[in-house]
Amino acid sequence: MVEAIVTGFMGSGKTTIGKLLANGAHRRHLDLDDLIVQHASKTINQIFAEHGEAYFRALETELLSAALGQSGVLSTGGGTIGSEKNQQLLGKNEAPVIYLKTSFESIIERLNGDQTRPLVRKGTEALKDLYQRRRHYYEQSADLVIVTDDKSPEQIVNEIQQSIRL
């Protein structure tokens, strides 16, 4: 079973924080997006372009379920929390769910010019709408909420380590 789960909107730092947490606890880091890319042998952009978002989300749920049974710190994808099935999977798991709460302004600053994320290419207004829709799910699923604005990754990890045991 995973020991901690890191969630948050795209650009919130899930992978960076997940890796630092895992390293600090001498655990393996599992990145759900990387697991999807490895499984499909395609980039996320390719999966979206060739098969669509629904296919990607089904694959995400399948691999989330498998990842939750492994040992380590899991960083989810930004949209993982949007699925009711995924919310149930995360809720049944005993590992603490850590929500990296990041303001939309910080998200936009971090994602500026990033074309590797299919949903970013839809524009700022579409991204803001998505951010607003998902925010509730992150909060609802979280055991621990960490505000990331104006904090270094090390400060964020320190705050998490003071709140949970890994």
Short mmCIF file of C-alpha atoms in Angstrom, two decimals:
data_model
loop_
_atom_site.label_atom_id
_atom_site.label_comp_id
_atom_site.label_asym_id
_atom_site.label_seq_id
_atom_site.Cartn_x
_atom_site.Cartn_y
_atom_site.Cartn_z
CA MET A 1 0.00 0.00 0.00
CA VAL A 2 1.22 3.50 -0.79
CA GLU A 3 2.29 5.53 2.21
CA ALA A 4 1.19 8.95 0.93
CA ILE A 5 -0.74 10.36 -2.03
CA VAL A 6 -0.03 13.82 -3.44
CA THR A 7 -2.84 15.56 -5.33
CA GLY A 8 -3.44 19.01 -6.76
CA PHE A 9 -4.10 20.89 -9.96
CA MET A 10 -1.61 20.71 -12.82
CA GLY A 11 1.41 22.82 -12.05
CA SER A 12 0.95 22.59 -8.28
CA GLY A 13 4.17 20.60 -7.84
CA LYS A 14 2.84 17.08 -7.26
CA THR A 15 5.76 15.32 -8.94
CA THR A 16 8.44 17.52 -7.37
CA ILE A 17 6.96 17.23 -3.88
CA GLY A 18 6.24 13.52 -4.28
CA LYS A 19 9.84 12.82 -5.25
CA LEU A 20 11.22 14.87 -2.36
CA LEU A 21 8.88 13.19 0.12
CA ALA A 22 9.80 9.74 -1.18
CA ASN A 23 13.52 10.47 -1.08
CA GLY A 24 13.31 11.87 2.44
CA ALA A 25 11.44 8.79 3.65
CA HIS A 26 13.62 6.35 1.65
CA ARG A 27 10.59 5.25 -0.32
CA ARG A 28 9.94 4.75 -3.98
CA HIS A 29 8.20 7.54 -5.90
CA LEU A 30 5.31 6.57 -8.17
CA ASP A 31 4.06 9.14 -10.66
CA LEU A 32 0.67 8.21 -12.12
CA ASP A 33 1.24 10.14 -15.35
CA ASP A 34 4.58 8.34 -15.85
CA LEU A 35 2.90 4.98 -15.21
CA ILE A 36 0.30 5.81 -17.87
CA VAL A 37 2.99 6.83 -20.39
CA GLN A 38 4.96 3.62 -19.71
CA HIS A 39 1.86 1.43 -19.97
CA ALA A 40 0.65 3.01 -23.22
CA SER A 41 4.13 3.52 -24.72
CA LYS A 42 2.88 6.96 -25.77
CA THR A 43 3.04 10.47 -24.37
CA ILE A 44 -0.04 11.91 -22.71
CA ASN A 45 -0.42 14.28 -25.67
CA GLN A 46 -0.38 11.28 -28.03
CA ILE A 47 -2.94 9.41 -25.93
CA PHE A 48 -5.27 12.43 -25.93
CA ALA A 49 -4.80 13.02 -29.68
CA GLU A 50 -5.18 9.39 -30.76
CA HIS A 51 -7.74 8.07 -28.27
CA GLY A 52 -9.33 11.06 -26.50
CA GLU A 53 -9.68 12.08 -22.90
CA ALA A 54 -12.22 9.37 -21.99
CA TYR A 55 -9.73 6.64 -22.94
CA PHE A 56 -6.98 8.42 -20.98
CA ARG A 57 -9.20 8.68 -17.89
CA ALA A 58 -10.13 4.97 -18.05
CA LEU A 59 -6.45 4.08 -18.26
CA GLU A 60 -5.74 6.47 -15.39
CA THR A 61 -8.31 4.71 -13.17
CA GLU A 62 -6.92 1.28 -14.00
CA LEU A 63 -3.36 2.31 -13.21
CA LEU A 64 -4.37 4.27 -10.10
CA SER A 65 -5.94 1.12 -8.70
CA ALA A 66 -2.76 -0.83 -9.39
CA ALA A 67 -0.47 1.89 -8.01
CA LEU A 68 -2.38 2.13 -4.73
CA GLY A 69 -1.35 -1.46 -4.01
CA GLN A 70 2.35 -0.67 -4.35
CA SER A 71 4.71 0.70 -1.73
CA GLY A 72 5.87 4.30 -2.02
CA VAL A 73 4.69 7.89 -2.38
CA LEU A 74 2.20 8.39 -5.22
CA SER A 75 1.83 11.62 -7.19
CA THR A 76 -1.48 11.64 -9.05
CA GLY A 77 -2.30 13.47 -12.25
CA GLY A 78 -4.10 16.79 -11.99
CA GLY A 79 -7.39 15.34 -13.24
CA THR A 80 -7.28 12.07 -11.33
CA ILE A 81 -9.51 13.48 -8.60
CA GLY A 82 -12.26 14.41 -11.10
CA SER A 83 -13.53 10.85 -11.42
CA GLU A 84 -15.98 9.49 -8.84
CA LYS A 85 -14.37 6.05 -9.15
CA ASN A 86 -10.93 7.56 -8.46
CA GLN A 87 -12.31 9.49 -5.48
CA GLN A 88 -13.62 6.20 -4.09
CA LEU A 89 -10.28 4.48 -4.65
CA LEU A 90 -8.42 7.28 -2.86
CA GLY A 91 -10.99 7.33 -0.05
CA LYS A 92 -10.68 3.59 0.61
CA ASN A 93 -6.91 3.81 0.83
CA GLU A 94 -5.37 4.33 4.27
CA ALA A 95 -2.55 6.57 3.02
CA PRO A 96 -2.98 10.28 3.72
CA VAL A 97 -4.08 12.31 0.71
CA ILE A 98 -2.09 15.55 0.55
CA TYR A 99 -3.62 18.38 -1.47
CA LEU A 100 -1.12 20.92 -2.77
CA LYS A 101 -3.38 23.96 -2.82
CA THR A 102 -2.04 26.50 -5.31
CA SER A 103 -3.70 29.73 -6.41
CA PHE A 104 -4.82 29.99 -10.01
CA GLU A 105 -2.45 32.93 -10.51
CA SER A 106 0.50 30.77 -9.45
CA ILE A 107 -0.70 27.92 -11.68
CA ILE A 108 -0.82 30.22 -14.72
CA GLU A 109 2.65 31.55 -13.94
CA ARG A 110 4.07 28.02 -13.62
CA LEU A 111 2.36 26.69 -16.76
CA ASN A 112 3.18 29.68 -18.97
CA GLY A 113 4.39 28.33 -22.32
CA ASP A 114 3.99 24.65 -21.32
CA GLN A 115 2.63 22.85 -24.38
CA THR A 116 3.21 19.35 -22.99
CA ARG A 117 -0.16 19.40 -21.22
CA PRO A 118 -3.13 18.90 -23.55
CA LEU A 119 -5.59 20.79 -21.36
CA VAL A 120 -3.35 23.90 -21.17
CA ARG A 121 -3.71 24.41 -24.91
CA LYS A 122 -7.43 25.09 -24.49
CA GLY A 123 -6.63 28.56 -23.11
CA THR A 124 -6.67 30.43 -19.82
CA GLU A 125 -10.46 30.70 -19.48
CA ALA A 126 -10.98 26.98 -20.03
CA LEU A 127 -8.17 26.25 -17.59
CA LYS A 128 -9.72 28.54 -14.97
CA ASP A 129 -13.08 26.81 -15.38
CA LEU A 130 -11.40 23.42 -14.92
CA TYR A 131 -9.53 24.72 -11.85
CA GLN A 132 -12.79 25.97 -10.31
CA ARG A 133 -14.58 22.67 -10.98
CA ARG A 134 -11.83 20.49 -9.52
CA ARG A 135 -11.02 22.57 -6.44
CA HIS A 136 -13.90 21.09 -4.43
CA TYR A 137 -12.83 17.52 -5.19
CA TYR A 138 -9.29 18.17 -4.01
CA GLU A 139 -10.49 19.72 -0.76
CA GLN A 140 -13.07 17.00 -0.17
CA SER A 141 -10.57 14.15 -0.68
CA ALA A 142 -7.71 15.68 1.29
CA ASP A 143 -6.49 14.56 4.67
CA LEU A 144 -3.94 17.37 4.62
CA VAL A 145 -4.09 20.68 2.72
CA ILE A 146 -0.80 22.49 2.08
CA VAL A 147 -0.87 25.98 0.57
CA THR A 148 2.09 26.12 -1.84
CA ASP A 149 2.10 29.75 -2.96
CA ASP A 150 5.38 31.55 -2.21
CA LYS A 151 6.96 28.44 -0.66
CA SER A 152 9.96 26.47 -1.85
CA PRO A 153 9.58 22.73 -2.44
CA GLU A 154 11.71 22.15 0.67
CA GLN A 155 9.39 24.30 2.79
CA ILE A 156 6.36 22.40 1.50
CA VAL A 157 7.95 19.01 2.20
CA ASN A 158 8.96 20.15 5.68
CA GLU A 159 5.39 21.22 6.38
CA ILE A 160 4.09 17.84 5.20
CA GLN A 161 6.67 15.93 7.26
CA GLN A 162 5.62 17.85 10.37
CA SER A 163 2.01 16.75 9.81
CA ILE A 164 2.32 13.11 8.75
CA ARG A 165 4.67 10.22 9.39
CA LEU A 166 6.28 8.47 6.45
#
